[in-house]
Each structure stands twice: as structure tokens, then as C-alpha cells.
Amino acid sequence: MTRLRLTLISLLAAGVALGGCGGSPAPSTGAPAPSAPPVQQVTHGLTVTDVRGQTVSLKAKPERIVCLTGLCDDTLVELGLTPAATTTPKLVARPDYLGDAGRAVPALPGTFGNEDVAAIAAVRPDLVIGLAGVHDQLRPAVEKFAPLWLVRVKTYEDSVRYLRDVAALTDRGAQQVAAEQRFRDRLAAARAAAREHGLGETTALAMYGGTSIGVNTSDDLLGHLLSQVFDYPWPNRGGGFDSAQAYSVEEILTRDPDVVFIQSFTFGPDAKTVSAQYADNPVWKRITAVREGRAYEVPAELWASGRGTRALGLILDEAVARATA
């Protein structure tokens, strides 16, 4: 397997579900949306439960948190905090995240899932947050100097839950309420726009590509989010990572999406986006979204890496704006 292919798989693991992620599509957007539960402020605590059901305990409120996954960066920024170090520097440097201050956040060396542990230790973290299924093998080394909390997001409610958990650890309850309410307001606005513009009848597709293409299926966080607004007929194909989200251009044409959102993983200045790679493909050109100029390249660092409430709100804003333009 080439280094480029390995890098692509690492990036997709950072932001795209690894298959088998739960979360069923929302009811038709033509039906009244269920009332959102009231936003409750969390109370300060020093323990959380990881994806294995085991307790992660801290001795004091964490001041220096190292982020090995964009969900961590997103959540900290939502709470008015700054990561001590990150693996998603493009995300934290976005103007709608930390901007110039984000450029000062140290970027950790190493590949995704194989970050340089010595570099993590040098930051002197109080807590390290990584992605379950990717960073498990780092546990023995990392836990010599800091707790490692592994997270996994299947639906947007998981993103909300992690926002609450980090807020409890860092004693940022007021910021959690404000951030959670912002997201829920954006989700409600997107659903209202969907009803107004009939987006429930608009077939949408979120896809990604580098050396090959894949689809964010309906049980992936991003696919599940878009299913709250659009018709999103892209089920998981089953099997492992390489097959679960593997749709050919011909299969995409059979569902013929009206709007397409493309995350291009490009490496180097001469790398081509997915749109450029398929520009002359006769099947690609027959897809309604492509034919009508509604296949949009979107920022991969936001759509693929930012898995928290800030990213999801911004994605909803962009998706609805594009679809109703």
C-alpha cells in the first residue's frame, strides 16, 4: 500500500466514520420537528466514562489538554479554551475557530494514530484526548505521563455529550450552555429552512476523495447530520473500512444527487481536487448536481476533521445556503 494511500486512510479515520456507526435518519423534514430538550448546565467533576465504559479520573481541573482528534479541538474552542497541542492545525487556525491564535498552537509530529509520544509528553499535558479505534495503541506510552481519554462520535448528540463532558472537567458550564444552544438553534434553523424550501425532497451527497472516492454514509456522523435536512439515501455498504463507504461514480449516478458536497484530501500544490480528477469523466458529468453546477468543494478540515458542535453548526449553515442559493 502506498504512503499516499496510508495517509488518506489516516485522514479519513480522523473525520469519517470507520463503518458501523449508529444513528438512524431523522423523520421526513416535512413533519413537525420534535421539541429539543432544554439545555442543562453541567456541574464540575473530575471523572468521565470512555467508550469502553471505564472511568477516566483526573486529580484536578485540566489546564493543558492535548488534542489528537478534531472533536477535541472543536470542543475546547466552543468552551473558550485553547488546545495545548493539536493534530488538526488547519482547523484551529480557521477564522471561525482561533484564527491567528490558532497558528500558535503546536502541531504534533507523526502520522494520525502514530503521533510522536515524546512530543506529546513535552507539552506536559494534564489530559490527552484521542479517537477510539485509532489511538488505543498509544495508551501504554501516554498514560505514563497523562490520562488518555478515547472518544467516538456516531451522531450529533454524541458531539453534544462530549461538549458537556469536557465542560464538566474544565468547569465551563456557562460556556457549555451557550455553545449547545447555538448548535441547537442552528439545527432548528436548518430544519425550518428545509421545510420552507422542500429540502426533504432534495437528494444530497457528502463524499470525499484523494486517490479514491468514498461516501459519507447515513450512519456516519456527517451523513446522519445531513439526513436531518435532506433526502440522504446512502446506506453503509457493510464490511470493513474500504468497502463500507465505497461507492463508484456509476452507483452515485443511480441515486443521482441534486447537490453534492466534496471533501478533497490533497497532498502538495499539484494535487487535484476530486472535481478536477473527474471533470472529464462522462458518468460524473451526467450526475444532476454536476451537470447543474451544484457539486461543491467544501473545506475538508471542517467537514472531515471538525466533529464537534461548532463544526456541525457551520456545516449545516453552508449546506443549506448552498442548497437554497
PDB file of C-alpha atoms in Angstrom:
ATOM      1  CA  MET A   1       0.000   0.000   0.000  1.00  0.00           C
ATOM      2  CA  THR A   2       1.468   3.376  -0.940  1.00  0.00           C
ATOM      3  CA  ARG A   3       2.340   6.077   1.573  1.00  0.00           C
ATOM      4  CA  LEU A   4      -0.249   8.328  -0.104  1.00  0.00           C
ATOM      5  CA  ARG A   5      -2.958   5.701   0.378  1.00  0.00           C
ATOM      6  CA  LEU A   6      -1.969   5.220   4.034  1.00  0.00           C
ATOM      7  CA  THR A   7      -2.084   8.960   4.610  1.00  0.00           C
ATOM      8  CA  LEU A   8      -5.532   9.177   3.026  1.00  0.00           C
ATOM      9  CA  ILE A   9      -6.831   6.366   5.226  1.00  0.00           C
ATOM     10  CA  SER A  10      -5.422   8.141   8.295  1.00  0.00           C
ATOM     11  CA  LEU A  11      -7.146  11.384   7.346  1.00  0.00           C
ATOM     12  CA  LEU A  12     -10.432   9.628   6.704  1.00  0.00           C
ATOM     13  CA  ALA A  13     -10.191   7.877  10.048  1.00  0.00           C
ATOM     14  CA  ALA A  14      -9.808  11.325  11.647  1.00  0.00           C
ATOM     15  CA  GLY A  15     -13.028  12.607  10.231  1.00  0.00           C
ATOM     16  CA  VAL A  16     -15.028   9.880   8.506  1.00  0.00           C
ATOM     17  CA  ALA A  17     -16.748   7.093  10.408  1.00  0.00           C
ATOM     18  CA  LEU A  18     -14.930   3.773  10.267  1.00  0.00           C
ATOM     19  CA  GLY A  19     -18.093   1.900   9.351  1.00  0.00           C
ATOM     20  CA  GLY A  20     -20.808   0.505  11.573  1.00  0.00           C
ATOM     21  CA  CYS A  21     -21.526   3.840  13.248  1.00  0.00           C
ATOM     22  CA  GLY A  22     -25.023   4.117  14.637  1.00  0.00           C
ATOM     23  CA  GLY A  23     -27.692   6.745  14.276  1.00  0.00           C
ATOM     24  CA  SER A  24     -30.843   6.435  12.221  1.00  0.00           C
ATOM     25  CA  PRO A  25     -32.020   9.098   9.773  1.00  0.00           C
ATOM     26  CA  ALA A  26     -34.387  11.762  11.054  1.00  0.00           C
ATOM     27  CA  PRO A  27     -38.068  11.727  10.188  1.00  0.00           C
ATOM     28  CA  SER A  28     -39.042  13.432   6.940  1.00  0.00           C
ATOM     29  CA  THR A  29     -38.377  17.155   7.108  1.00  0.00           C
ATOM     30  CA  GLY A  30     -41.972  17.693   6.070  1.00  0.00           C
ATOM     31  CA  ALA A  31     -43.122  16.552   9.529  1.00  0.00           C
ATOM     32  CA  PRO A  32     -43.014  18.827  12.581  1.00  0.00           C
ATOM     33  CA  ALA A  33     -39.631  18.615  14.257  1.00  0.00           C
ATOM     34  CA  PRO A  34     -39.629  17.196  17.798  1.00  0.00           C
ATOM     35  CA  SER A  35     -39.081  19.708  20.565  1.00  0.00           C
ATOM     36  CA  ALA A  36     -35.448  19.924  21.629  1.00  0.00           C
ATOM     37  CA  PRO A  37     -34.750  19.114  25.280  1.00  0.00           C
ATOM     38  CA  PRO A  38     -33.886  22.133  27.434  1.00  0.00           C
ATOM     39  CA  VAL A  39     -30.186  22.893  27.690  1.00  0.00           C
ATOM     40  CA  GLN A  40     -28.924  21.959  31.132  1.00  0.00           C
ATOM     41  CA  GLN A  41     -25.732  23.399  32.600  1.00  0.00           C
ATOM     42  CA  VAL A  42     -23.290  20.755  33.753  1.00  0.00           C
ATOM     43  CA  THR A  43     -21.610  20.774  37.130  1.00  0.00           C
ATOM     44  CA  HIS A  44     -17.881  20.495  37.679  1.00  0.00           C
ATOM     45  CA  GLY A  45     -16.493  16.991  38.090  1.00  0.00           C
ATOM     46  CA  LEU A  46     -13.215  15.181  37.564  1.00  0.00           C
ATOM     47  CA  THR A  47     -14.340  11.870  36.067  1.00  0.00           C
ATOM     48  CA  VAL A  48     -15.684  10.835  32.662  1.00  0.00           C
ATOM     49  CA  THR A  49     -16.540   7.482  31.105  1.00  0.00           C
ATOM     50  CA  ASP A  50     -14.712   6.375  27.974  1.00  0.00           C
ATOM     51  CA  VAL A  51     -16.067   4.303  25.076  1.00  0.00           C
ATOM     52  CA  ARG A  52     -15.113   1.075  26.863  1.00  0.00           C
ATOM     53  CA  GLY A  53     -17.301   2.036  29.808  1.00  0.00           C
ATOM     54  CA  GLN A  54     -14.265   2.628  32.003  1.00  0.00           C
ATOM     55  CA  THR A  55     -13.778   5.673  34.207  1.00  0.00           C
ATOM     56  CA  VAL A  56     -11.098   8.247  33.411  1.00  0.00           C
ATOM     57  CA  SER A  57     -10.252  10.194  36.573  1.00  0.00           C
ATOM     58  CA  LEU A  58      -8.269  13.402  36.946  1.00  0.00           C
ATOM     59  CA  LYS A  59      -6.681  14.811  40.090  1.00  0.00           C
ATOM     60  CA  ALA A  60      -7.515  18.424  39.254  1.00  0.00           C
ATOM     61  CA  LYS A  61      -9.192  20.545  36.602  1.00  0.00           C
ATOM     62  CA  PRO A  62      -7.157  20.065  33.409  1.00  0.00           C
ATOM     63  CA  GLU A  63      -5.430  23.203  32.203  1.00  0.00           C
ATOM     64  CA  ARG A  64      -3.358  21.711  29.382  1.00  0.00           C
ATOM     65  CA  ILE A  65      -5.298  19.406  27.051  1.00  0.00           C
ATOM     66  CA  VAL A  66      -3.637  17.804  24.028  1.00  0.00           C
ATOM     67  CA  CYS A  67      -5.957  17.057  21.097  1.00  0.00           C
ATOM     68  CA  LEU A  68      -5.286  14.038  18.883  1.00  0.00           C
ATOM     69  CA  THR A  69      -8.698  14.389  17.202  1.00  0.00           C
ATOM     70  CA  GLY A  70     -10.534  17.403  15.803  1.00  0.00           C
ATOM     71  CA  LEU A  71     -13.508  16.744  18.082  1.00  0.00           C
ATOM     72  CA  CYS A  72     -11.271  17.744  20.990  1.00  0.00           C
ATOM     73  CA  ASP A  73     -10.107  20.969  19.316  1.00  0.00           C
ATOM     74  CA  ASP A  74     -13.667  21.864  18.345  1.00  0.00           C
ATOM     75  CA  THR A  75     -14.978  21.273  21.853  1.00  0.00           C
ATOM     76  CA  LEU A  76     -12.239  23.284  23.534  1.00  0.00           C
ATOM     77  CA  VAL A  77     -12.777  26.229  21.205  1.00  0.00           C
ATOM     78  CA  GLU A  78     -16.530  26.063  21.864  1.00  0.00           C
ATOM     79  CA  LEU A  79     -15.753  26.379  25.576  1.00  0.00           C
ATOM     80  CA  GLY A  80     -13.393  29.322  25.107  1.00  0.00           C
ATOM     81  CA  LEU A  81     -10.253  27.222  25.617  1.00  0.00           C
ATOM     82  CA  THR A  82      -7.113  26.610  23.551  1.00  0.00           C
ATOM     83  CA  PRO A  83      -5.517  23.185  22.975  1.00  0.00           C
ATOM     84  CA  ALA A  84      -2.031  22.728  24.371  1.00  0.00           C
ATOM     85  CA  ALA A  85      -1.143  20.930  21.118  1.00  0.00           C
ATOM     86  CA  THR A  86      -3.093  19.592  18.154  1.00  0.00           C
ATOM     87  CA  THR A  87      -3.080  17.243  15.197  1.00  0.00           C
ATOM     88  CA  THR A  88      -5.509  19.452  13.222  1.00  0.00           C
ATOM     89  CA  PRO A  89      -3.687  22.801  12.895  1.00  0.00           C
ATOM     90  CA  LYS A  90      -5.701  23.878   9.831  1.00  0.00           C
ATOM     91  CA  LEU A  91      -8.898  23.535  11.819  1.00  0.00           C
ATOM     92  CA  VAL A  92      -7.845  25.610  14.829  1.00  0.00           C
ATOM     93  CA  ALA A  93      -6.366  28.312  12.564  1.00  0.00           C
ATOM     94  CA  ARG A  94      -9.668  28.890  10.749  1.00  0.00           C
ATOM     95  CA  PRO A  95     -11.113  32.393  11.311  1.00  0.00           C
ATOM     96  CA  ASP A  96     -14.253  30.831  12.795  1.00  0.00           C
ATOM     97  CA  TYR A  97     -12.098  28.924  15.305  1.00  0.00           C
ATOM     98  CA  LEU A  98      -8.984  30.579  16.795  1.00  0.00           C
ATOM     99  CA  GLY A  99      -7.660  32.427  13.737  1.00  0.00           C
ATOM    100  CA  ASP A 100      -4.164  33.841  14.285  1.00  0.00           C
ATOM    101  CA  ALA A 101      -4.080  32.478  17.828  1.00  0.00           C
ATOM    102  CA  GLY A 102      -4.642  29.010  16.390  1.00  0.00           C
ATOM    103  CA  ARG A 103      -1.446  29.259  14.376  1.00  0.00           C
ATOM    104  CA  ALA A 104       0.466  29.457  17.647  1.00  0.00           C
ATOM    105  CA  VAL A 105      -0.883  26.093  18.850  1.00  0.00           C
ATOM    106  CA  PRO A 106       1.904  23.499  18.481  1.00  0.00           C
ATOM    107  CA  ALA A 107       1.210  20.888  15.792  1.00  0.00           C
ATOM    108  CA  LEU A 108       2.235  17.391  16.857  1.00  0.00           C
ATOM    109  CA  PRO A 109       4.596  15.454  14.572  1.00  0.00           C
ATOM    110  CA  GLY A 110       3.879  11.939  13.367  1.00  0.00           C
ATOM    111  CA  THR A 111       1.048  10.366  11.414  1.00  0.00           C
ATOM    112  CA  PHE A 112      -2.521  10.109  12.607  1.00  0.00           C
ATOM    113  CA  GLY A 113      -2.681   7.271  15.121  1.00  0.00           C
ATOM    114  CA  ASN A 114       1.095   7.226  15.422  1.00  0.00           C
ATOM    115  CA  GLU A 115       1.820  10.656  16.841  1.00  0.00           C
ATOM    116  CA  ASP A 116       5.202  11.296  18.406  1.00  0.00           C
ATOM    117  CA  VAL A 117       4.650  10.382  22.059  1.00  0.00           C
ATOM    118  CA  ALA A 118       7.772  12.252  23.162  1.00  0.00           C
ATOM    119  CA  ALA A 119       6.365  15.404  21.572  1.00  0.00           C
ATOM    120  CA  ILE A 120       3.071  14.876  23.409  1.00  0.00           C
ATOM    121  CA  ALA A 121       4.935  14.436  26.705  1.00  0.00           C
ATOM    122  CA  ALA A 122       6.978  17.583  26.070  1.00  0.00           C
ATOM    123  CA  VAL A 123       3.773  19.645  26.147  1.00  0.00           C
ATOM    124  CA  ARG A 124       3.228  18.476  29.764  1.00  0.00           C
ATOM    125  CA  PRO A 125      -0.473  17.706  29.312  1.00  0.00           C
ATOM    126  CA  ASP A 126      -2.981  17.218  32.099  1.00  0.00           C
ATOM    127  CA  LEU A 127      -5.171  15.235  29.697  1.00  0.00           C
ATOM    128  CA  VAL A 128      -4.826  13.760  26.199  1.00  0.00           C
ATOM    129  CA  ILE A 129      -7.954  13.192  24.106  1.00  0.00           C
ATOM    130  CA  GLY A 130      -7.786  10.759  21.185  1.00  0.00           C
ATOM    131  CA  LEU A 131     -10.042   8.746  18.902  1.00  0.00           C
ATOM    132  CA  ALA A 132     -11.145   5.238  19.822  1.00  0.00           C
ATOM    133  CA  GLY A 133     -10.032   2.661  17.291  1.00  0.00           C
ATOM    134  CA  VAL A 134      -7.122   4.851  16.229  1.00  0.00           C
ATOM    135  CA  HIS A 135      -5.183   5.895  19.330  1.00  0.00           C
ATOM    136  CA  ASP A 136      -5.703   2.805  21.501  1.00  0.00           C
ATOM    137  CA  GLN A 137      -2.152   1.625  20.904  1.00  0.00           C
ATOM    138  CA  LEU A 138      -0.765   4.858  22.365  1.00  0.00           C
ATOM    139  CA  ARG A 139      -2.320   4.202  25.765  1.00  0.00           C
ATOM    140  CA  PRO A 140       0.613   2.369  27.449  1.00  0.00           C
ATOM    141  CA  ALA A 141       3.065   5.119  26.493  1.00  0.00           C
ATOM    142  CA  VAL A 142       0.824   8.147  27.027  1.00  0.00           C
ATOM    143  CA  GLU A 143      -0.552   7.033  30.388  1.00  0.00           C
ATOM    144  CA  LYS A 144       2.953   7.128  31.829  1.00  0.00           C
ATOM    145  CA  PHE A 145       2.571  10.919  31.983  1.00  0.00           C
ATOM    146  CA  ALA A 146      -1.135  11.796  31.451  1.00  0.00           C
ATOM    147  CA  PRO A 147      -4.609  10.231  31.291  1.00  0.00           C
ATOM    148  CA  LEU A 148      -5.709   9.268  27.775  1.00  0.00           C
ATOM    149  CA  TRP A 149      -9.433   9.663  27.071  1.00  0.00           C
ATOM    150  CA  LEU A 150     -10.614   7.973  23.879  1.00  0.00           C
ATOM    151  CA  VAL A 151     -13.814   9.254  22.270  1.00  0.00           C
ATOM    152  CA  ARG A 152     -16.080   8.127  19.430  1.00  0.00           C
ATOM    153  CA  VAL A 153     -18.825  10.126  17.682  1.00  0.00           C
ATOM    154  CA  LYS A 154     -21.715   8.398  15.930  1.00  0.00           C
ATOM    155  CA  THR A 155     -24.386  11.128  15.920  1.00  0.00           C
ATOM    156  CA  TYR A 156     -24.537  14.847  16.640  1.00  0.00           C
ATOM    157  CA  GLU A 157     -25.936  14.027  20.089  1.00  0.00           C
ATOM    158  CA  ASP A 158     -22.599  12.354  20.845  1.00  0.00           C
ATOM    159  CA  SER A 159     -20.870  15.623  19.940  1.00  0.00           C
ATOM    160  CA  VAL A 160     -23.172  17.418  22.382  1.00  0.00           C
ATOM    161  CA  ARG A 161     -22.447  14.842  25.072  1.00  0.00           C
ATOM    162  CA  TYR A 162     -18.695  15.313  24.712  1.00  0.00           C
ATOM    163  CA  LEU A 163     -19.162  19.074  24.875  1.00  0.00           C
ATOM    164  CA  ARG A 164     -20.886  18.554  28.222  1.00  0.00           C
ATOM    165  CA  ASP A 165     -18.231  16.128  29.465  1.00  0.00           C
ATOM    166  CA  VAL A 166     -15.323  18.441  28.666  1.00  0.00           C
ATOM    167  CA  ALA A 167     -17.238  21.378  30.156  1.00  0.00           C
ATOM    168  CA  ALA A 168     -17.706  19.408  33.375  1.00  0.00           C
ATOM    169  CA  LEU A 169     -13.997  18.570  33.574  1.00  0.00           C
ATOM    170  CA  THR A 170     -12.913  22.151  32.881  1.00  0.00           C
ATOM    171  CA  ASP A 171     -15.678  23.828  34.928  1.00  0.00           C
ATOM    172  CA  ARG A 172     -17.046  25.705  31.885  1.00  0.00           C
ATOM    173  CA  GLY A 173     -20.747  25.129  32.408  1.00  0.00           C
ATOM    174  CA  ALA A 174     -21.866  28.600  31.304  1.00  0.00           C
ATOM    175  CA  GLN A 175     -19.876  28.304  28.076  1.00  0.00           C
ATOM    176  CA  GLN A 176     -21.335  24.820  27.500  1.00  0.00           C
ATOM    177  CA  VAL A 177     -24.895  26.122  27.732  1.00  0.00           C
ATOM    178  CA  ALA A 178     -24.157  28.919  25.255  1.00  0.00           C
ATOM    179  CA  ALA A 179     -22.378  26.609  22.797  1.00  0.00           C
ATOM    180  CA  GLU A 180     -25.007  23.901  22.978  1.00  0.00           C
ATOM    181  CA  GLN A 181     -27.797  26.411  22.483  1.00  0.00           C
ATOM    182  CA  ARG A 182     -26.008  27.874  19.435  1.00  0.00           C
ATOM    183  CA  PHE A 183     -25.820  24.456  17.858  1.00  0.00           C
ATOM    184  CA  ARG A 184     -29.428  23.566  18.615  1.00  0.00           C
ATOM    185  CA  ASP A 185     -30.565  26.924  17.230  1.00  0.00           C
ATOM    186  CA  ARG A 186     -28.611  26.261  14.024  1.00  0.00           C
ATOM    187  CA  LEU A 187     -30.089  22.792  13.724  1.00  0.00           C
ATOM    188  CA  ALA A 188     -33.601  24.169  14.244  1.00  0.00           C
ATOM    189  CA  ALA A 189     -32.962  26.892  11.640  1.00  0.00           C
ATOM    190  CA  ALA A 190     -31.694  24.303   9.150  1.00  0.00           C
ATOM    191  CA  ARG A 191     -34.774  22.151   9.674  1.00  0.00           C
ATOM    192  CA  ALA A 192     -37.027  25.186   9.270  1.00  0.00           C
ATOM    193  CA  ALA A 193     -35.251  26.107   6.029  1.00  0.00           C
ATOM    194  CA  ALA A 194     -35.653  22.521   4.858  1.00  0.00           C
ATOM    195  CA  ARG A 195     -39.410  22.712   5.382  1.00  0.00           C
ATOM    196  CA  GLU A 196     -39.624  26.110   3.713  1.00  0.00           C
ATOM    197  CA  HIS A 197     -37.603  25.106   0.645  1.00  0.00           C
ATOM    198  CA  GLY A 198     -38.623  21.456   0.390  1.00  0.00           C
ATOM    199  CA  LEU A 199     -35.092  20.198   1.013  1.00  0.00           C
ATOM    200  CA  GLY A 200     -36.503  16.915   2.249  1.00  0.00           C
ATOM    201  CA  GLU A 201     -37.104  16.163  -1.436  1.00  0.00           C
ATOM    202  CA  THR A 202     -33.570  17.230  -2.391  1.00  0.00           C
ATOM    203  CA  THR A 203     -31.144  14.325  -2.638  1.00  0.00           C
ATOM    204  CA  ALA A 204     -27.823  15.317  -1.107  1.00  0.00           C
ATOM    205  CA  LEU A 205     -24.466  13.582  -1.017  1.00  0.00           C
ATOM    206  CA  ALA A 206     -21.358  14.230   1.055  1.00  0.00           C
ATOM    207  CA  MET A 207     -18.321  12.480  -0.386  1.00  0.00           C
ATOM    208  CA  TYR A 208     -14.561  12.537  -0.037  1.00  0.00           C
ATOM    209  CA  GLY A 209     -11.600  11.610  -2.143  1.00  0.00           C
ATOM    210  CA  GLY A 210      -7.899  11.602  -2.720  1.00  0.00           C
ATOM    211  CA  THR A 211      -6.557   8.605  -4.627  1.00  0.00           C
ATOM    212  CA  SER A 212     -10.052   7.065  -4.467  1.00  0.00           C
ATOM    213  CA  ILE A 213     -13.531   8.253  -3.547  1.00  0.00           C
ATOM    214  CA  GLY A 214     -15.955   7.340  -0.797  1.00  0.00           C
ATOM    215  CA  VAL A 215     -19.333   8.419   0.511  1.00  0.00           C
ATOM    216  CA  ASN A 216     -20.283   9.629   3.975  1.00  0.00           C
ATOM    217  CA  THR A 217     -22.993   7.050   4.562  1.00  0.00           C
ATOM    218  CA  SER A 218     -26.185   7.667   6.516  1.00  0.00           C
ATOM    219  CA  ASP A 219     -24.757   6.043   9.648  1.00  0.00           C
ATOM    220  CA  ASP A 220     -21.661   8.252   9.530  1.00  0.00           C
ATOM    221  CA  LEU A 221     -21.786  11.430  11.650  1.00  0.00           C
ATOM    222  CA  LEU A 222     -21.765  13.722   8.623  1.00  0.00           C
ATOM    223  CA  GLY A 223     -24.314  11.681   6.689  1.00  0.00           C
ATOM    224  CA  HIS A 224     -26.555  11.463   9.741  1.00  0.00           C
ATOM    225  CA  LEU A 225     -26.356  15.238  10.198  1.00  0.00           C
ATOM    226  CA  LEU A 226     -27.308  15.943   6.578  1.00  0.00           C
ATOM    227  CA  SER A 227     -30.189  13.473   6.830  1.00  0.00           C
ATOM    228  CA  GLN A 228     -31.798  15.910   9.275  1.00  0.00           C
ATOM    229  CA  VAL A 229     -32.264  18.332   6.380  1.00  0.00           C
ATOM    230  CA  PHE A 230     -32.061  16.452   3.065  1.00  0.00           C
ATOM    231  CA  ASP A 231     -33.087  13.202   1.452  1.00  0.00           C
ATOM    232  CA  TYR A 232     -29.934  11.191   2.139  1.00  0.00           C
ATOM    233  CA  PRO A 233     -30.131   7.693   0.549  1.00  0.00           C
ATOM    234  CA  TRP A 234     -26.579   6.442   1.144  1.00  0.00           C
ATOM    235  CA  PRO A 235     -26.571   3.346   3.390  1.00  0.00           C
ATOM    236  CA  ASN A 236     -23.457   1.697   4.726  1.00  0.00           C
ATOM    237  CA  ARG A 237     -22.243  -0.971   2.285  1.00  0.00           C
ATOM    238  CA  GLY A 238     -21.075  -3.297   5.053  1.00  0.00           C
ATOM    239  CA  GLY A 239     -17.729  -4.937   5.537  1.00  0.00           C
ATOM    240  CA  GLY A 240     -14.576  -3.121   6.580  1.00  0.00           C
ATOM    241  CA  PHE A 241     -13.466   0.459   6.096  1.00  0.00           C
ATOM    242  CA  ASP A 242     -12.540   0.034   2.433  1.00  0.00           C
ATOM    243  CA  SER A 243     -15.961  -1.337   1.492  1.00  0.00           C
ATOM    244  CA  ALA A 244     -18.426   0.314   3.894  1.00  0.00           C
ATOM    245  CA  GLN A 245     -18.334   3.706   2.187  1.00  0.00           C
ATOM    246  CA  ALA A 246     -17.074   2.682  -1.246  1.00  0.00           C
ATOM    247  CA  TYR A 247     -19.479   3.894  -3.919  1.00  0.00           C
ATOM    248  CA  SER A 248     -18.434   4.051  -7.561  1.00  0.00           C
ATOM    249  CA  VAL A 249     -19.297   7.008  -9.785  1.00  0.00           C
ATOM    250  CA  GLU A 250     -21.770   4.736 -11.566  1.00  0.00           C
ATOM    251  CA  GLU A 251     -23.509   3.913  -8.272  1.00  0.00           C
ATOM    252  CA  ILE A 252     -23.646   7.591  -7.357  1.00  0.00           C
ATOM    253  CA  LEU A 253     -25.346   8.265 -10.689  1.00  0.00           C
ATOM    254  CA  THR A 254     -28.065   5.689  -9.959  1.00  0.00           C
ATOM    255  CA  ARG A 255     -29.162   7.787  -6.965  1.00  0.00           C
ATOM    256  CA  ASP A 256     -28.438  10.971  -8.939  1.00  0.00           C
ATOM    257  CA  PRO A 257     -27.973  13.556  -6.153  1.00  0.00           C
ATOM    258  CA  ASP A 258     -29.248  17.096  -6.637  1.00  0.00           C
ATOM    259  CA  VAL A 259     -26.438  18.611  -4.569  1.00  0.00           C
ATOM    260  CA  VAL A 260     -23.001  17.209  -3.737  1.00  0.00           C
ATOM    261  CA  PHE A 261     -20.531  18.335  -1.061  1.00  0.00           C
ATOM    262  CA  ILE A 262     -16.971  17.178  -1.784  1.00  0.00           C
ATOM    263  CA  GLN A 263     -14.086  16.937   0.677  1.00  0.00           C
ATOM    264  CA  SER A 264     -10.865  16.683  -1.321  1.00  0.00           C
ATOM    265  CA  PHE A 265      -7.806  15.380   0.516  1.00  0.00           C
ATOM    266  CA  THR A 266      -4.976  16.898  -1.475  1.00  0.00           C
ATOM    267  CA  PHE A 267      -1.277  16.397  -0.811  1.00  0.00           C
ATOM    268  CA  GLY A 268       1.027  19.001  -2.265  1.00  0.00           C
ATOM    269  CA  PRO A 269       0.466  22.023  -4.501  1.00  0.00           C
ATOM    270  CA  ASP A 270      -0.016  19.985  -7.670  1.00  0.00           C
ATOM    271  CA  ALA A 271      -2.640  17.606  -6.253  1.00  0.00           C
ATOM    272  CA  LYS A 272      -6.023  17.704  -7.964  1.00  0.00           C
ATOM    273  CA  THR A 273      -9.352  18.035  -6.227  1.00  0.00           C
ATOM    274  CA  VAL A 274     -11.993  15.373  -6.756  1.00  0.00           C
ATOM    275  CA  SER A 275     -13.867  17.754  -9.053  1.00  0.00           C
ATOM    276  CA  ALA A 276     -10.765  18.220 -11.200  1.00  0.00           C
ATOM    277  CA  GLN A 277      -9.975  14.491 -11.273  1.00  0.00           C
ATOM    278  CA  TYR A 278     -13.455  13.623 -12.548  1.00  0.00           C
ATOM    279  CA  ALA A 279     -14.055  16.688 -14.733  1.00  0.00           C
ATOM    280  CA  ASP A 280     -13.749  14.666 -17.944  1.00  0.00           C
ATOM    281  CA  ASN A 281     -15.453  11.521 -16.665  1.00  0.00           C
ATOM    282  CA  PRO A 282     -18.596  11.016 -18.800  1.00  0.00           C
ATOM    283  CA  VAL A 283     -20.532   9.317 -15.973  1.00  0.00           C
ATOM    284  CA  TRP A 284     -19.626  12.041 -13.473  1.00  0.00           C
ATOM    285  CA  LYS A 285     -20.830  14.701 -15.883  1.00  0.00           C
ATOM    286  CA  ARG A 286     -24.272  13.044 -16.088  1.00  0.00           C
ATOM    287  CA  ILE A 287     -24.941  13.455 -12.351  1.00  0.00           C
ATOM    288  CA  THR A 288     -27.591  16.160 -11.879  1.00  0.00           C
ATOM    289  CA  ALA A 289     -25.595  18.078  -9.267  1.00  0.00           C
ATOM    290  CA  VAL A 290     -22.521  18.145 -11.520  1.00  0.00           C
ATOM    291  CA  ARG A 291     -24.483  18.972 -14.648  1.00  0.00           C
ATOM    292  CA  GLU A 292     -26.251  21.874 -12.929  1.00  0.00           C
ATOM    293  CA  GLY A 293     -23.168  23.258 -11.186  1.00  0.00           C
ATOM    294  CA  ARG A 294     -24.256  22.141  -7.715  1.00  0.00           C
ATOM    295  CA  ALA A 295     -21.289  19.923  -6.839  1.00  0.00           C
ATOM    296  CA  TYR A 296     -19.335  21.978  -4.314  1.00  0.00           C
ATOM    297  CA  GLU A 297     -15.836  21.552  -2.956  1.00  0.00           C
ATOM    298  CA  VAL A 298     -16.029  22.159   0.798  1.00  0.00           C
ATOM    299  CA  PRO A 299     -13.212  22.647   3.347  1.00  0.00           C
ATOM    300  CA  ALA A 300     -12.036  19.197   4.379  1.00  0.00           C
ATOM    301  CA  GLU A 301     -10.553  20.404   7.672  1.00  0.00           C
ATOM    302  CA  LEU A 302     -14.056  21.474   8.738  1.00  0.00           C
ATOM    303  CA  TRP A 303     -16.268  18.811   7.155  1.00  0.00           C
ATOM    304  CA  ALA A 304     -13.974  15.851   7.829  1.00  0.00           C
ATOM    305  CA  SER A 305     -11.995  16.801  10.949  1.00  0.00           C
ATOM    306  CA  GLY A 306     -14.222  19.095  12.987  1.00  0.00           C
ATOM    307  CA  ARG A 307     -16.605  16.670  14.652  1.00  0.00           C
ATOM    308  CA  GLY A 308     -17.910  18.906  17.419  1.00  0.00           C
ATOM    309  CA  THR A 309     -20.869  21.230  17.745  1.00  0.00           C
ATOM    310  CA  ARG A 310     -19.116  24.243  16.201  1.00  0.00           C
ATOM    311  CA  ALA A 311     -18.181  22.367  13.028  1.00  0.00           C
ATOM    312  CA  LEU A 312     -21.587  20.730  12.730  1.00  0.00           C
ATOM    313  CA  GLY A 313     -23.352  24.078  13.014  1.00  0.00           C
ATOM    314  CA  LEU A 314     -21.100  25.634  10.382  1.00  0.00           C
ATOM    315  CA  ILE A 315     -21.621  22.634   8.091  1.00  0.00           C
ATOM    316  CA  LEU A 316     -25.395  22.955   8.392  1.00  0.00           C
ATOM    317  CA  ASP A 317     -25.161  26.664   7.571  1.00  0.00           C
ATOM    318  CA  GLU A 318     -23.053  26.010   4.477  1.00  0.00           C
ATOM    319  CA  ALA A 319     -25.088  23.043   3.256  1.00  0.00           C
ATOM    320  CA  VAL A 320     -28.429  24.877   3.498  1.00  0.00           C
ATOM    321  CA  ALA A 321     -27.010  28.047   1.963  1.00  0.00           C
ATOM    322  CA  ARG A 322     -25.602  26.103  -0.987  1.00  0.00           C
ATOM    323  CA  ALA A 323     -28.784  24.110  -1.498  1.00  0.00           C
ATOM    324  CA  THR A 324     -31.059  27.154  -1.410  1.00  0.00           C
ATOM    325  CA  ALA A 325     -28.878  29.506  -3.467  1.00  0.00           C
TER     326      ALA A 325
END
